[in-house]
Amino acid sequence: MLAIIGGTGFYSLDNVEREQEVDTPFGKPSAPLVFARIEGSEVVFLPRHGPGHRLLPHEINYCANIYALKQAGARQLVAVSACGSLREELAMGHFVIPDQYFDHTRGRRRLSFFADGIAAHISTAEVADPALTAGLGKAAQAAGATVHERATFACVEGPRLGSRAESLFLRDAVRADIVGMTCVPEAFLAREAQLCYATLAIVTDYDCWHNDPNRHVSVSQVFATYGESLATARRIVSALIADGLPEIDPKKRCALTDAVITRPEQLNPSQAKIMEVLQA
């Protein structure tokens, strides 16, 4: 089953069949899970910022969100997110499907499922699922969107917008292509949960690296551009499903193989249940 995480302005789906209140060992997710039909297929949906956009990026319970979606039966996940462009050619209203993520957050977010008696170290050399990102790219073209692939997403802490020095650092030193506040630790947690993950990022602004201050990011600009692009984002997701979700490569769902150090017999029942869900 495909899971969809909705970012800023993407708070609901059509053709809803049911909603489900859930709890997890990591607390409650951002909102009840919503099960709906898109192109005849069941999907599970979660608005990242909660109903009415009440949660700032650092307040989101990413562990609960990913765990709840995996526990509900999701095996592939498309996360829609607003982003700022660090490259002239990635213009406002364009879509970007990154394959790399750079963590520039500040440690206020829980970054891993593994702690408190469970030790593991997963590889994150390849976080985004190649088949799912390729499928998204094809769907974006079918939906008539301008799309860029093979990009690096730099995630910052927020909630403030970045300084010009930070924007230039991410563009020139990190060589990131886009910047946002929400795909970390989400992408890495999806990897730990052995979910096939991809980000569909909507370019809403040029951050603040431009010499022209009139082109610097503002909240009003973000919402305006993102709102105009949401209909296209929904068409892209529909096209992805209509074309048939990419076949899951079992080798891409084995992040925990040889990554878990703690032996099963050392786990208590609660820890064993967590591992059962993550390894499913």
mmCIF file of N, CA and C in Angstrom, residues 61-117:
data_model
loop_
_atom_site.group_PDB
_atom_site.id
_atom_site.type_symbol
_atom_site.label_atom_id
_atom_site.label_comp_id
_atom_site.label_asym_id
_atom_site.label_seq_id
_atom_site.Cartn_x
_atom_site.Cartn_y
_atom_site.Cartn_z
ATOM 1 N N ASN A 61 6.104 14.807 15.339
ATOM 2 C CA ASN A 61 6.564 13.517 15.870
ATOM 3 C C ASN A 61 6.824 12.591 14.679
ATOM 4 N N TYR A 62 7.988 12.736 14.092
ATOM 5 C CA TYR A 62 8.320 11.984 12.888
ATOM 6 C C TYR A 62 8.336 10.478 13.140
ATOM 7 N N CYS A 63 8.854 10.068 14.299
ATOM 8 C CA CYS A 63 8.881 8.636 14.614
ATOM 9 C C CYS A 63 7.467 8.055 14.638
ATOM 10 N N ALA A 64 6.552 8.746 15.302
ATOM 11 C CA ALA A 64 5.172 8.267 15.371
ATOM 12 C C ALA A 64 4.535 8.232 13.987
ATOM 13 N N ASN A 65 4.800 9.249 13.167
ATOM 14 C CA ASN A 65 4.216 9.299 11.823
ATOM 15 C C ASN A 65 4.651 8.102 10.981
ATOM 16 N N ILE A 66 5.957 7.866 10.924
ATOM 17 C CA ILE A 66 6.464 6.783 10.083
ATOM 18 C C ILE A 66 6.044 5.421 10.631
ATOM 19 N N TYR A 67 6.133 5.268 11.939
ATOM 20 C CA TYR A 67 5.746 3.992 12.561
ATOM 21 C C TYR A 67 4.268 3.696 12.305
ATOM 22 N N ALA A 68 3.404 4.713 12.442
ATOM 23 C CA ALA A 68 1.966 4.514 12.240
ATOM 24 C C ALA A 68 1.663 4.094 10.805
ATOM 25 N N LEU A 69 2.330 4.711 9.840
ATOM 26 C CA LEU A 69 2.095 4.374 8.438
ATOM 27 C C LEU A 69 2.583 2.952 8.124
ATOM 28 N N LYS A 70 3.735 2.589 8.664
ATOM 29 C CA LYS A 70 4.250 1.238 8.439
ATOM 30 C C LYS A 70 3.331 0.202 9.089
ATOM 31 N N GLN A 71 2.892 0.493 10.309
ATOM 32 C CA GLN A 71 2.015 -0.421 11.031
ATOM 33 C C GLN A 71 0.682 -0.589 10.314
ATOM 34 N N ALA A 72 0.247 0.455 9.585
ATOM 35 C CA ALA A 72 -1.024 0.404 8.861
ATOM 36 C C ALA A 72 -0.944 -0.408 7.574
ATOM 37 N N GLY A 73 0.272 -0.798 7.193
ATOM 38 C CA GLY A 73 0.415 -1.626 6.006
ATOM 39 C C GLY A 73 1.119 -0.971 4.839
ATOM 40 N N ALA A 74 1.562 0.271 5.005
ATOM 41 C CA ALA A 74 2.270 0.947 3.919
ATOM 42 C C ALA A 74 3.620 0.286 3.675
ATOM 43 N N ARG A 75 4.004 0.221 2.420
ATOM 44 C CA ARG A 75 5.323 -0.288 2.056
ATOM 45 C C ARG A 75 6.054 0.691 1.144
ATOM 46 N N GLN A 76 5.318 1.651 0.586
ATOM 47 C CA GLN A 76 5.906 2.732 -0.209
ATOM 48 C C GLN A 76 5.341 4.052 0.300
ATOM 49 N N LEU A 77 6.152 5.109 0.237
ATOM 50 C CA LEU A 77 5.760 6.386 0.830
ATOM 51 C C LEU A 77 6.202 7.539 -0.057
ATOM 52 N N VAL A 78 5.255 8.380 -0.438
ATOM 53 C CA VAL A 78 5.539 9.627 -1.146
ATOM 54 C C VAL A 78 5.244 10.778 -0.209
ATOM 55 N N ALA A 79 6.250 11.610 0.028
ATOM 56 C CA ALA A 79 6.107 12.752 0.926
ATOM 57 C C ALA A 79 6.135 14.041 0.117
ATOM 58 N N VAL A 80 5.063 14.816 0.197
ATOM 59 C CA VAL A 80 4.970 16.089 -0.528
ATOM 60 C C VAL A 80 5.456 17.202 0.396
ATOM 61 N N SER A 81 6.314 18.068 -0.127
ATOM 62 C CA SER A 81 6.933 19.071 0.729
ATOM 63 C C SER A 81 7.216 20.348 -0.048
ATOM 64 N N ALA A 82 7.060 21.490 0.616
ATOM 65 C CA ALA A 82 7.491 22.765 0.046
ATOM 66 C C ALA A 82 8.999 22.888 0.205
ATOM 67 N N CYS A 83 9.648 23.579 -0.737
ATOM 68 C CA CYS A 83 11.093 23.770 -0.617
ATOM 69 C C CYS A 83 11.499 25.084 -1.262
ATOM 70 N N GLY A 84 12.665 25.574 -0.839
ATOM 71 C CA GLY A 84 13.269 26.728 -1.481
ATOM 72 C C GLY A 84 14.334 26.272 -2.462
ATOM 73 N N SER A 85 14.495 27.004 -3.543
ATOM 74 C CA SER A 85 15.474 26.657 -4.562
ATOM 75 C C SER A 85 16.813 27.342 -4.276
ATOM 76 N N LEU A 86 17.883 26.581 -4.432
ATOM 77 C CA LEU A 86 19.233 27.122 -4.314
ATOM 78 C C LEU A 86 19.913 27.218 -5.678
ATOM 79 N N ARG A 87 19.141 26.982 -6.731
ATOM 80 C CA ARG A 87 19.654 27.028 -8.103
ATOM 81 C C ARG A 87 18.699 27.826 -8.978
ATOM 82 N N GLU A 88 19.264 28.668 -9.824
ATOM 83 C CA GLU A 88 18.454 29.525 -10.689
ATOM 84 C C GLU A 88 17.497 28.721 -11.542
ATOM 85 N N GLU A 89 17.964 27.574 -12.048
ATOM 86 C CA GLU A 89 17.139 26.797 -12.978
ATOM 87 C C GLU A 89 15.988 26.064 -12.304
ATOM 88 N N LEU A 90 16.017 25.945 -10.983
ATOM 89 C CA LEU A 90 14.898 25.330 -10.257
ATOM 90 C C LEU A 90 13.944 26.447 -9.863
ATOM 91 N N ALA A 91 13.040 26.751 -10.759
ATOM 92 C CA ALA A 91 12.205 27.939 -10.618
ATOM 93 C C ALA A 91 10.953 27.657 -9.802
ATOM 94 N N MET A 92 10.346 28.725 -9.330
ATOM 95 C CA MET A 92 9.123 28.614 -8.542
ATOM 96 C C MET A 92 8.034 27.908 -9.344
ATOM 97 N N GLY A 93 7.385 26.950 -8.689
ATOM 98 C CA GLY A 93 6.358 26.163 -9.352
ATOM 99 C C GLY A 93 6.878 24.884 -9.977
ATOM 100 N N HIS A 94 8.206 24.752 -10.057
ATOM 101 C CA HIS A 94 8.781 23.496 -10.555
ATOM 102 C C HIS A 94 8.719 22.434 -9.458
ATOM 103 N N PHE A 95 8.877 21.182 -9.865
ATOM 104 C CA PHE A 95 8.906 20.066 -8.921
ATOM 105 C C PHE A 95 10.305 19.446 -8.918
ATOM 106 N N VAL A 96 10.739 19.035 -7.743
ATOM 107 C CA VAL A 96 12.054 18.416 -7.591
ATOM 108 C C VAL A 96 11.887 17.092 -6.856
ATOM 109 N N ILE A 97 12.541 16.056 -7.358
ATOM 110 C CA ILE A 97 12.507 14.739 -6.717
ATOM 111 C C ILE A 97 13.936 14.414 -6.290
ATOM 112 N N PRO A 98 14.292 14.711 -5.045
ATOM 113 C CA PRO A 98 15.677 14.518 -4.611
ATOM 114 C C PRO A 98 16.025 13.053 -4.415
ATOM 115 N N ASP A 99 17.315 12.761 -4.544
ATOM 116 C CA ASP A 99 17.795 11.414 -4.232
ATOM 117 C C ASP A 99 18.805 11.431 -3.087
ATOM 118 N N GLN A 100 19.141 12.636 -2.602
ATOM 119 C CA GLN A 100 20.056 12.759 -1.471
ATOM 120 C C GLN A 100 19.507 13.776 -0.471
ATOM 121 N N TYR A 101 19.869 13.594 0.805
ATOM 122 C CA TYR A 101 19.389 14.464 1.880
ATOM 123 C C TYR A 101 20.572 14.862 2.770
ATOM 124 N N PHE A 102 20.618 16.145 3.135
ATOM 125 C CA PHE A 102 21.661 16.669 4.016
ATOM 126 C C PHE A 102 21.000 17.200 5.280
ATOM 127 N N ASP A 103 21.431 16.679 6.422
ATOM 128 C CA ASP A 103 20.829 17.039 7.709
ATOM 129 C C ASP A 103 21.545 18.253 8.294
ATOM 130 N N HIS A 104 20.847 19.394 8.298
ATOM 131 C CA HIS A 104 21.377 20.625 8.901
ATOM 132 C C HIS A 104 20.460 21.077 10.039
ATOM 133 N N THR A 105 19.814 20.088 10.688
ATOM 134 C CA THR A 105 18.966 20.407 11.837
ATOM 135 C C THR A 105 19.845 20.535 13.075
ATOM 136 N N ARG A 106 19.218 20.790 14.220
ATOM 137 C CA ARG A 106 19.980 21.162 15.408
ATOM 138 C C ARG A 106 19.782 20.210 16.592
ATOM 139 N N GLY A 107 19.291 19.010 16.323
ATOM 140 C CA GLY A 107 19.229 18.018 17.379
ATOM 141 C C GLY A 107 18.021 18.088 18.286
ATOM 142 N N ARG A 108 17.015 18.868 17.928
ATOM 143 C CA ARG A 108 15.793 18.907 18.742
ATOM 144 C C ARG A 108 14.824 17.796 18.355
ATOM 145 N N ARG A 109 15.075 17.130 17.257
ATOM 146 C CA ARG A 109 14.177 16.095 16.749
ATOM 147 C C ARG A 109 14.750 14.719 17.073
ATOM 148 N N ARG A 110 13.886 13.805 17.413
ATOM 149 C CA ARG A 110 14.358 12.425 17.574
ATOM 150 C C ARG A 110 14.686 11.892 16.186
ATOM 151 N N LEU A 111 15.909 11.446 15.992
ATOM 152 C CA LEU A 111 16.414 11.130 14.671
ATOM 153 C C LEU A 111 16.349 9.654 14.309
ATOM 154 N N SER A 112 16.028 8.784 15.281
ATOM 155 C CA SER A 112 16.083 7.346 15.019
ATOM 156 C C SER A 112 15.088 6.601 15.891
ATOM 157 N N PHE A 113 14.628 5.472 15.375
ATOM 158 C CA PHE A 113 13.823 4.570 16.202
ATOM 159 C C PHE A 113 14.706 3.859 17.233
ATOM 160 N N PHE A 114 15.996 3.831 16.960
ATOM 161 C CA PHE A 114 16.883 2.985 17.750
ATOM 162 C C PHE A 114 17.497 3.766 18.897
ATOM 163 N N ALA A 115 17.179 3.325 20.105
ATOM 164 C CA ALA A 115 17.652 3.906 21.358
ATOM 165 C C ALA A 115 17.012 3.089 22.468
ATOM 166 N N ASP A 116 17.350 3.437 23.706
ATOM 167 C CA ASP A 116 16.671 2.834 24.861
ATOM 168 C C ASP A 116 16.708 1.310 24.841
ATOM 169 N N GLY A 117 17.860 0.750 24.508
ATOM 170 C CA GLY A 117 17.996 -0.705 24.568
ATOM 171 C C GLY A 117 17.997 -1.405 23.222
#
